[in-house]
PDB file of C-alpha atoms in Angstrom:
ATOM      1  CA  UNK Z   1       7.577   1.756   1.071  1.00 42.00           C
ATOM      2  CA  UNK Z   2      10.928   2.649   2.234  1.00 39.00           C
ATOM      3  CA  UNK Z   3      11.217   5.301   4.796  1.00 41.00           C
ATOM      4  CA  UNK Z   4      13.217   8.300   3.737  1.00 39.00           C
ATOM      5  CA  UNK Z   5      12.939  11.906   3.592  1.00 38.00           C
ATOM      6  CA  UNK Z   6      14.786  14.526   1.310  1.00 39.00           C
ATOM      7  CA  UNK Z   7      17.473  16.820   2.986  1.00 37.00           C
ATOM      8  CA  UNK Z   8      19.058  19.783   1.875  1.00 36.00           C
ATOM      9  CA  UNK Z   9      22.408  20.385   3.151  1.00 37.00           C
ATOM     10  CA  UNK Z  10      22.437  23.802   4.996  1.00 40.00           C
ATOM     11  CA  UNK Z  11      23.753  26.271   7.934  1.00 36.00           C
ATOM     12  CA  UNK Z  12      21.993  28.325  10.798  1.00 36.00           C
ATOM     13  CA  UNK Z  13      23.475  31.623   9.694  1.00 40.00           C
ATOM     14  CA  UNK Z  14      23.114  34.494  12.298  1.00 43.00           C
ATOM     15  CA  UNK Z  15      21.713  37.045   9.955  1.00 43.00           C
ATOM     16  CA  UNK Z  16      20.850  39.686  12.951  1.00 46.00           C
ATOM     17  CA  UNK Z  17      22.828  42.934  14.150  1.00 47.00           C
ATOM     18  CA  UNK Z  18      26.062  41.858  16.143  1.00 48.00           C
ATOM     19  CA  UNK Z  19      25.682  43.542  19.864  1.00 44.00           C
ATOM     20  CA  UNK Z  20      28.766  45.392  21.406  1.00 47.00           C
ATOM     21  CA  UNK Z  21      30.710  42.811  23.693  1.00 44.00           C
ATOM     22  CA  UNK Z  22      29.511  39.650  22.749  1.00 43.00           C
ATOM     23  CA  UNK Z  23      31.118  36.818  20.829  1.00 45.00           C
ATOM     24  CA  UNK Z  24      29.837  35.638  17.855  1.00 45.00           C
ATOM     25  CA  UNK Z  25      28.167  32.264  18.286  1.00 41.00           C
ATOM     26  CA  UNK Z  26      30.560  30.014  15.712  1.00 45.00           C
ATOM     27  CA  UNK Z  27      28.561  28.525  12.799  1.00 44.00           C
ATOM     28  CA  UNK Z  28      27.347  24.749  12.799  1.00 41.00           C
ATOM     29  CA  UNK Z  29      28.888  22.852  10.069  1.00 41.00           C
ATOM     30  CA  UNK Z  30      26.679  19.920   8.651  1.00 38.00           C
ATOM     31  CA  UNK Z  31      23.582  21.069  10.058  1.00 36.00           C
ATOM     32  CA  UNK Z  32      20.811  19.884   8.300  1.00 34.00           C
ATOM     33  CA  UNK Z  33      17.416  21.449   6.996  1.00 34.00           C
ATOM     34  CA  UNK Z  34      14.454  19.079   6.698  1.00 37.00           C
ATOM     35  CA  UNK Z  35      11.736  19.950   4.910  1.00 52.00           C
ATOM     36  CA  UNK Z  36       8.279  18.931   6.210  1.00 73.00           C
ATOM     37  CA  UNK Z  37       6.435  16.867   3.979  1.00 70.00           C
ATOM     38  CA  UNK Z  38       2.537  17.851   3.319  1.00 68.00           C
ATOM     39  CA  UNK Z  39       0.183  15.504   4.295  1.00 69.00           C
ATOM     40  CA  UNK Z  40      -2.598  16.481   1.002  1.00 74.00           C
ATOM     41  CA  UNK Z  41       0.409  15.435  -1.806  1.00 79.00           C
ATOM     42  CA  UNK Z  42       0.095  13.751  -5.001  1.00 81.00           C
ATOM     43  CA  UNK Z  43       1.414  10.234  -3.947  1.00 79.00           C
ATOM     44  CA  UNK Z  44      -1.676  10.618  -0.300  1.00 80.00           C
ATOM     45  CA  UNK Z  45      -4.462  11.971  -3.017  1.00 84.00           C
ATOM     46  CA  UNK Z  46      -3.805   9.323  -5.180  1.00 86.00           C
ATOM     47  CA  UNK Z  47      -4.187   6.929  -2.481  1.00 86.00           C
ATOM     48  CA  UNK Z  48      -7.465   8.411  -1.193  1.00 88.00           C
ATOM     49  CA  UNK Z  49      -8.759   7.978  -4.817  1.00 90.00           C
ATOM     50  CA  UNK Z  50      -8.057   4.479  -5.143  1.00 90.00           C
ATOM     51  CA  UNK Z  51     -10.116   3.996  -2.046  1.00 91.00           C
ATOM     52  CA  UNK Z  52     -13.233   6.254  -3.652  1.00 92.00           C
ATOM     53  CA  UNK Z  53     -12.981   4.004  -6.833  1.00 94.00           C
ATOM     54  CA  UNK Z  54     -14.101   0.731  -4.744  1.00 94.00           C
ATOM     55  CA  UNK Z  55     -17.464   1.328  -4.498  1.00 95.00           C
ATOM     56  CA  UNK Z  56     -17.942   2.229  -8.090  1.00 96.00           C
ATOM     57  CA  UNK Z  57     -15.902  -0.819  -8.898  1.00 96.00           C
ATOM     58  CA  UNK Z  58     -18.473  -3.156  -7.043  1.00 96.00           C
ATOM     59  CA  UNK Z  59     -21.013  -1.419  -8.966  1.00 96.00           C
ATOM     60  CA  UNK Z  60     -20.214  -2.058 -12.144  1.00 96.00           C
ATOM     61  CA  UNK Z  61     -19.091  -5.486 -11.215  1.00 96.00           C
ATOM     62  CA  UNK Z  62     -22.170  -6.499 -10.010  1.00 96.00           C
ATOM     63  CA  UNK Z  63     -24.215  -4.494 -12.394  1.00 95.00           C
ATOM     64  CA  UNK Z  64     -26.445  -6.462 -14.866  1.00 91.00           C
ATOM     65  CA  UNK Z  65     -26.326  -9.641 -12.500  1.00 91.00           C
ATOM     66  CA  UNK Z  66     -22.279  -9.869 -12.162  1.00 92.00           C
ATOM     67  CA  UNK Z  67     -21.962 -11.642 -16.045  1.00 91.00           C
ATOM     68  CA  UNK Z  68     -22.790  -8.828 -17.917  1.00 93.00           C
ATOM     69  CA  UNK Z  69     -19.816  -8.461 -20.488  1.00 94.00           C
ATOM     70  CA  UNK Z  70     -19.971  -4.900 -20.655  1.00 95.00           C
ATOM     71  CA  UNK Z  71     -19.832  -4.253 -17.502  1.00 95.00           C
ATOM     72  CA  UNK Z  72     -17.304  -6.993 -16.544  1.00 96.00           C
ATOM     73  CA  UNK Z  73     -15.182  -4.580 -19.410  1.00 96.00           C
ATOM     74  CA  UNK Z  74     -16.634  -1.621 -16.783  1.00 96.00           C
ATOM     75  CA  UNK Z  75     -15.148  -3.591 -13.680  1.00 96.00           C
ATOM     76  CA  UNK Z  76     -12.361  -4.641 -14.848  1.00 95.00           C
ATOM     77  CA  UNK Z  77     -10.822  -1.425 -16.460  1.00 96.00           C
ATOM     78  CA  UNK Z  78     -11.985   0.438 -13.013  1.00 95.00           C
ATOM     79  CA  UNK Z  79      -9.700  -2.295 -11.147  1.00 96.00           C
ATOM     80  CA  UNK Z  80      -7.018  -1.483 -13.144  1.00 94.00           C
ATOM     81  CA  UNK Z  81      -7.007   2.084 -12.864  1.00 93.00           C
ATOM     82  CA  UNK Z  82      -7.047   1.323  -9.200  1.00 91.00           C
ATOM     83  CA  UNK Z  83      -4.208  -0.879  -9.066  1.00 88.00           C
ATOM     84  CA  UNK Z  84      -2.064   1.176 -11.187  1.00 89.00           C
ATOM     85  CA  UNK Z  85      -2.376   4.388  -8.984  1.00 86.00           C
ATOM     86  CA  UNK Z  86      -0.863   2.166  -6.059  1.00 78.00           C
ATOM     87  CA  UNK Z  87       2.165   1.812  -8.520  1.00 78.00           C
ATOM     88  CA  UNK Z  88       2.167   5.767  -9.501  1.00 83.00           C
ATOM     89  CA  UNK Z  89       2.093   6.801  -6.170  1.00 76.00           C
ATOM     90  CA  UNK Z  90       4.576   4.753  -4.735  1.00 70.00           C
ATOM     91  CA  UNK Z  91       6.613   5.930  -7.662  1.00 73.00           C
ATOM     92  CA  UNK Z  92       5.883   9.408  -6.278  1.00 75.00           C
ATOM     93  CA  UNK Z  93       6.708   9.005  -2.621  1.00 70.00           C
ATOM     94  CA  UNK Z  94       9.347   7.639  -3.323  1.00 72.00           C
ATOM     95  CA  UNK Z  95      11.132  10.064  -5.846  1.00 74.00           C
ATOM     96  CA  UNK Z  96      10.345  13.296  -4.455  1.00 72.00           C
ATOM     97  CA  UNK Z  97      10.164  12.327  -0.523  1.00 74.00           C
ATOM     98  CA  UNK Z  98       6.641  12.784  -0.848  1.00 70.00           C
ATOM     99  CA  UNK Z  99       6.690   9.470   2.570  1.00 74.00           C
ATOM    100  CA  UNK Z 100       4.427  10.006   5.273  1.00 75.00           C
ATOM    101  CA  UNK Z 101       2.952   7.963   8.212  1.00 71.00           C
ATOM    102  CA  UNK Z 102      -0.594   8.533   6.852  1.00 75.00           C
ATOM    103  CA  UNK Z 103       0.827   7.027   3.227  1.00 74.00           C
ATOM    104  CA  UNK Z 104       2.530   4.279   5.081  1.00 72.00           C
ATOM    105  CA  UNK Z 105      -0.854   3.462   6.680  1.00 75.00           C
ATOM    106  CA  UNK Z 106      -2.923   4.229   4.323  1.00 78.00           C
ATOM    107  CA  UNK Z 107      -1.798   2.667   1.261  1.00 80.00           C
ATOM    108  CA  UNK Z 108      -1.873  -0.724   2.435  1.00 76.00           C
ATOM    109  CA  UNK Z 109      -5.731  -0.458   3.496  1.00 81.00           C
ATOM    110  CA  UNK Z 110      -6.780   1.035   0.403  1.00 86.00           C
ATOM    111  CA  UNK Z 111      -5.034  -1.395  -1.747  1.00 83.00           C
ATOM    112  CA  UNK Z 112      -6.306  -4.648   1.017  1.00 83.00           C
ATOM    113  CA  UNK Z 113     -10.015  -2.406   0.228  1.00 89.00           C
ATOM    114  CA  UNK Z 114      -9.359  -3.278  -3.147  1.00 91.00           C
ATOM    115  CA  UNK Z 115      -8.598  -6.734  -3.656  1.00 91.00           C
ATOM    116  CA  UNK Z 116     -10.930  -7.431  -0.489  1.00 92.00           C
ATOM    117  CA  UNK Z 117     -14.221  -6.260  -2.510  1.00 94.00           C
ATOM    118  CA  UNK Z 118     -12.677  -7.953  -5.540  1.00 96.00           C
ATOM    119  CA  UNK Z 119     -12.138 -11.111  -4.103  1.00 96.00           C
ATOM    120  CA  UNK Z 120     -15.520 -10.811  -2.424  1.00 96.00           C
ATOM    121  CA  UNK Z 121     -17.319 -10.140  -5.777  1.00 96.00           C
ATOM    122  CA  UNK Z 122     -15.616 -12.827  -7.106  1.00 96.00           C
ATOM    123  CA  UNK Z 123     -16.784 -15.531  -5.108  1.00 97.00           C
ATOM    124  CA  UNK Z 124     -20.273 -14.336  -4.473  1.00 96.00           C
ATOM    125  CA  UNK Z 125     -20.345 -14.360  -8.563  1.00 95.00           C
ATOM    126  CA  UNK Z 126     -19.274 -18.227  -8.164  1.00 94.00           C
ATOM    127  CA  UNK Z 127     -16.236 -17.102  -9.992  1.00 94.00           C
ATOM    128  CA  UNK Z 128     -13.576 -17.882  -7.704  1.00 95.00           C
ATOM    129  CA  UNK Z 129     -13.688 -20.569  -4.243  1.00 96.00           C
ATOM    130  CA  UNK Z 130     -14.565 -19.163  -1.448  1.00 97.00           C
ATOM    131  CA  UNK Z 131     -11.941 -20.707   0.528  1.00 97.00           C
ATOM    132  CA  UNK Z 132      -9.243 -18.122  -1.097  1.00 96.00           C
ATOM    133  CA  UNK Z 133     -11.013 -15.384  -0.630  1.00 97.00           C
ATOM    134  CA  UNK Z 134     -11.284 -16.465   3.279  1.00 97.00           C
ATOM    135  CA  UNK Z 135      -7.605 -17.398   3.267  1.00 95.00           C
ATOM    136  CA  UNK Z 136      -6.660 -14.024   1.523  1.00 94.00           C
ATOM    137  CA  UNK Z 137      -9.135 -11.707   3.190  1.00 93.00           C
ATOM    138  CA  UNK Z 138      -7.863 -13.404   6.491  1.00 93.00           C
ATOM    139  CA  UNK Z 139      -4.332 -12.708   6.234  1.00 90.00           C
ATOM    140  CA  UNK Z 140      -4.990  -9.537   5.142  1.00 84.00           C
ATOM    141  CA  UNK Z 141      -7.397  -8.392   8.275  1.00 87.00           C
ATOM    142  CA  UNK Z 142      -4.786  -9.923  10.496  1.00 85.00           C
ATOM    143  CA  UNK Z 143      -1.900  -7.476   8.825  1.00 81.00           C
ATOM    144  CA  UNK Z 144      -3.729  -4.871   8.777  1.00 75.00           C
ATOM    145  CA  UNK Z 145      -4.405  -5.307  12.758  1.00 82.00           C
ATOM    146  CA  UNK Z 146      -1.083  -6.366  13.586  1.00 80.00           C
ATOM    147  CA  UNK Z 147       0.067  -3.061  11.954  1.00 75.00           C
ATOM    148  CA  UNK Z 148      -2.961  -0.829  13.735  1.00 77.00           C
ATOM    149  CA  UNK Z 149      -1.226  -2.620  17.212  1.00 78.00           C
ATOM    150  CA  UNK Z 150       2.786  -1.618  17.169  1.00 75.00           C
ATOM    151  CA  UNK Z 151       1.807   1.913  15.060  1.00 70.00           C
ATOM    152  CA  UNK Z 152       2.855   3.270  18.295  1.00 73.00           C
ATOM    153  CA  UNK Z 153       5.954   1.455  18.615  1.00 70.00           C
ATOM    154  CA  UNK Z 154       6.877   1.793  14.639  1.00 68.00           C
ATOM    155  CA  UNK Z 155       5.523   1.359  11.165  1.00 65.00           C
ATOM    156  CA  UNK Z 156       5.952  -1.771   9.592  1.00 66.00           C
ATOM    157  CA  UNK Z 157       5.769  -0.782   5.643  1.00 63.00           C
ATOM    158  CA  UNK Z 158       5.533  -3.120   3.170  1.00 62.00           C
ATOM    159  CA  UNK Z 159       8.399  -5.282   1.996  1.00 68.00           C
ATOM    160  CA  UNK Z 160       9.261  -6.876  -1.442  1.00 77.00           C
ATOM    161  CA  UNK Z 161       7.634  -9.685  -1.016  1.00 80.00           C
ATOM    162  CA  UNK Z 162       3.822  -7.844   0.191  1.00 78.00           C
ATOM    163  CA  UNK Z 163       4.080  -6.083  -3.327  1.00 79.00           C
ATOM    164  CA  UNK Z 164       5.026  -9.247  -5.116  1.00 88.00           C
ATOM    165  CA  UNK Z 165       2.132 -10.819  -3.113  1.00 88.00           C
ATOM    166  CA  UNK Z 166       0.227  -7.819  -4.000  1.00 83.00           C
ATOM    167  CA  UNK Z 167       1.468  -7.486  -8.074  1.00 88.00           C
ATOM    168  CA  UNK Z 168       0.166 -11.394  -8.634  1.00 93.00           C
ATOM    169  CA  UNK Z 169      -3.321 -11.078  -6.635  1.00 92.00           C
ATOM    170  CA  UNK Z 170      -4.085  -7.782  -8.898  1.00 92.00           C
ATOM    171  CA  UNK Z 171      -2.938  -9.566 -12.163  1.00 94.00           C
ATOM    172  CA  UNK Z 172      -4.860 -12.882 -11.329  1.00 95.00           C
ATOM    173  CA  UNK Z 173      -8.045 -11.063  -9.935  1.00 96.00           C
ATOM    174  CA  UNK Z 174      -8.126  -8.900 -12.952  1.00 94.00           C
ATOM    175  CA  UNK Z 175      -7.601 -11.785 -15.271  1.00 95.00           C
ATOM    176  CA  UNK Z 176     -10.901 -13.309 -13.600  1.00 95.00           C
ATOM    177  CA  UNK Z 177     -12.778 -10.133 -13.957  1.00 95.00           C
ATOM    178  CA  UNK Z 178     -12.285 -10.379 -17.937  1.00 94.00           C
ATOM    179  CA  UNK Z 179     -15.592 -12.169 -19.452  1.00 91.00           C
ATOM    180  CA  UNK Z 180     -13.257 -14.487 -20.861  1.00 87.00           C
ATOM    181  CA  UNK Z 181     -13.329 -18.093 -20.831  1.00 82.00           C
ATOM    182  CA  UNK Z 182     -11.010 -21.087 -21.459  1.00 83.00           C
ATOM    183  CA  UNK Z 183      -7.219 -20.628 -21.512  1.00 86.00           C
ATOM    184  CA  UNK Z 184      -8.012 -17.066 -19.751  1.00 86.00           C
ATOM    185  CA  UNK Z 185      -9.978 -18.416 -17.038  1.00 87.00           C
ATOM    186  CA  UNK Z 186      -7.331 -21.333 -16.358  1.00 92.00           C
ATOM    187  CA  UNK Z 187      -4.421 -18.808 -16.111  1.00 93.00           C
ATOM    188  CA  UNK Z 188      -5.852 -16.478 -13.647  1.00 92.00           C
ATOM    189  CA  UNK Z 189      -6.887 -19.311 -11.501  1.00 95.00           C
ATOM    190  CA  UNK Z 190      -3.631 -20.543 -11.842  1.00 96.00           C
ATOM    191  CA  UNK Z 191      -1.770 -17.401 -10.642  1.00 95.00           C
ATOM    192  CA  UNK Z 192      -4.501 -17.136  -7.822  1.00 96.00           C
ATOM    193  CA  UNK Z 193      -2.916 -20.373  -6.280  1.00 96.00           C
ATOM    194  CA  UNK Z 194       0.406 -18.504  -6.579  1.00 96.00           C
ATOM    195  CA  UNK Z 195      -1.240 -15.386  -4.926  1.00 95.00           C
ATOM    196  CA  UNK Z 196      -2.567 -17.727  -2.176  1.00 96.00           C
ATOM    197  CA  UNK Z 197       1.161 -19.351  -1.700  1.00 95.00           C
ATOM    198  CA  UNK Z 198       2.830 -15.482  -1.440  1.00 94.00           C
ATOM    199  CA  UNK Z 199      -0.399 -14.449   1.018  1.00 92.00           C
ATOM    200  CA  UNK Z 200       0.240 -17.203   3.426  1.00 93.00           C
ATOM    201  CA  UNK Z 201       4.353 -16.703   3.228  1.00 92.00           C
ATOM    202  CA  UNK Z 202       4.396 -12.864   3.555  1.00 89.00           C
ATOM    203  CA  UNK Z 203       1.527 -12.998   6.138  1.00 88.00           C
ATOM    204  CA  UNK Z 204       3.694 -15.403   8.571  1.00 89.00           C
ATOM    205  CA  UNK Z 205       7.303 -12.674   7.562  1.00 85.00           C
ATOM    206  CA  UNK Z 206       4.682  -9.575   9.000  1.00 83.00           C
ATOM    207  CA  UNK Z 207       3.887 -11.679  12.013  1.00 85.00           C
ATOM    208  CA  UNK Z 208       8.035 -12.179  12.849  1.00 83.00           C
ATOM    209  CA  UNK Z 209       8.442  -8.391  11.852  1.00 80.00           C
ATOM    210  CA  UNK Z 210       5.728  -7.757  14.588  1.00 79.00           C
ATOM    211  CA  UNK Z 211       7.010  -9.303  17.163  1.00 81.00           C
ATOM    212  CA  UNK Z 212      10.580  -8.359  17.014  1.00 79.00           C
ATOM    213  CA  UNK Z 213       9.127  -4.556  17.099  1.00 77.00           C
ATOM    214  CA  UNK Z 214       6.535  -5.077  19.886  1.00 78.00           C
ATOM    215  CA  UNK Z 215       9.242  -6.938  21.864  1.00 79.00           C
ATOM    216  CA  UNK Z 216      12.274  -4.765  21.064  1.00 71.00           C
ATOM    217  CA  UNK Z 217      13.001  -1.078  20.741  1.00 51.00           C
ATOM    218  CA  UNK Z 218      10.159   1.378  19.753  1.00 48.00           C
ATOM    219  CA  UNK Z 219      10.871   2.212  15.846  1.00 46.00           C
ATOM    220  CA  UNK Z 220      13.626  -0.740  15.984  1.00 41.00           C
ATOM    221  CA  UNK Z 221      12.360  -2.412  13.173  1.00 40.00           C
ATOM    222  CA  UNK Z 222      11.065  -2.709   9.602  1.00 40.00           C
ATOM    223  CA  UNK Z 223       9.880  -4.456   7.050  1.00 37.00           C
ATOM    224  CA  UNK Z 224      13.015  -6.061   4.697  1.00 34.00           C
TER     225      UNK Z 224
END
């Protein structure tokens, strides 16, 4: 999420009395007004909801003993509604300079909450290999730490390539949480080996990005 707040351009203006003997103190041109952003906005509420949907999404995922079709319909539409509230608010940060540090934070953990329990589900359902849910969960844990470390130094928010990563683990996870079979099951599989590829390359980009902020100027860096 790319850090940037709204301005309006604007001028101290001395609006009081003039006293006797004194000089007027000569306007500042180009002096700008910033206006604070709210933590409790759309873009932060949305982002708090997808985290309150995970729990019902395990529910329903592993309701009826995980291969229930109707509630594999359940799961999957509540993953989706999740994932496209990460894209809305974004959307909404972005547009009306609705950024802050808690968004920056935040919105990464909810959406690693996310694929974390889905990937989790998955594999305990014997739906997808445990090994990429390790490598995935993994990677993500590590970020997420990594970030936690140099938050005092600067915020790392998430590049091009983490929502790319992120865009083909959603599409793949929610392909899998379909009770489909055959050329459905193949293709989200398929795009889960992609997802794996993107988690590994992005993961090793965060851990240069770290680095270069922990070892260089405080707020001297971010994400590309």
């Amino acid at each position: 999420m790319t850090v940037q707040r709204d301005e309006w351009d604007g001028r101290w203006a001395d609006t009081g009395p003039k006293r006797p003997g004194l000089a007027a103190v000569p306007q500042s041109a180009g002096v700008v007004e910033t206006a604070a952003v709210p933590l409790m906005n759309i873009a932060n509420v949305l982002t708090i909801l997808r985290i309150l949907i995970v729990p019902l999404f395990l529910a329903a995922l592993f309701a009826g003993g995980g291969h229930d079709t109707g509630w594999r319909w359940a799961a999957a539409a509540l993953f989706g509604v999740a994932a496209i509230t990460d894209r809305i608010d974004g959307q909404l940060a972005r547009k009306y300079g609705l950024v802050t540090d808690f968004g920056k934070l935040a919105d990464p953990i909810a959406d690693k909450a996310l694929i974390g329990a889905a990937l989790i589900g998955l594999s305990m359902l014997g739906d997808l290999p445990w090994w990429m849910t390790l490598v995935i969960v993994a990677r993500e844990l590590g970020i997420t730490l990594l970030r936690l470390a140099v938050v005092r130094r600067g915020v790392i928010p998430a590049g091009r390539g983490g929502k790319l990563k992120t865009l083909v683990q959603s599409v793949a996870i929610a392909v899998l949480l379909l009770p489909l079979s055959g050329g459905f099951a193949t293709a989200g599989m398929a795009l889960m080996y992609v997802a794996v590829v993107l988690t590994v390359v992005t993961g090793l980009d965060y851990v240069v990005q770290a680095a270069r902020l922990w070892f260089g100027s405080p707020g001297g860096s971010r994400a590309a």
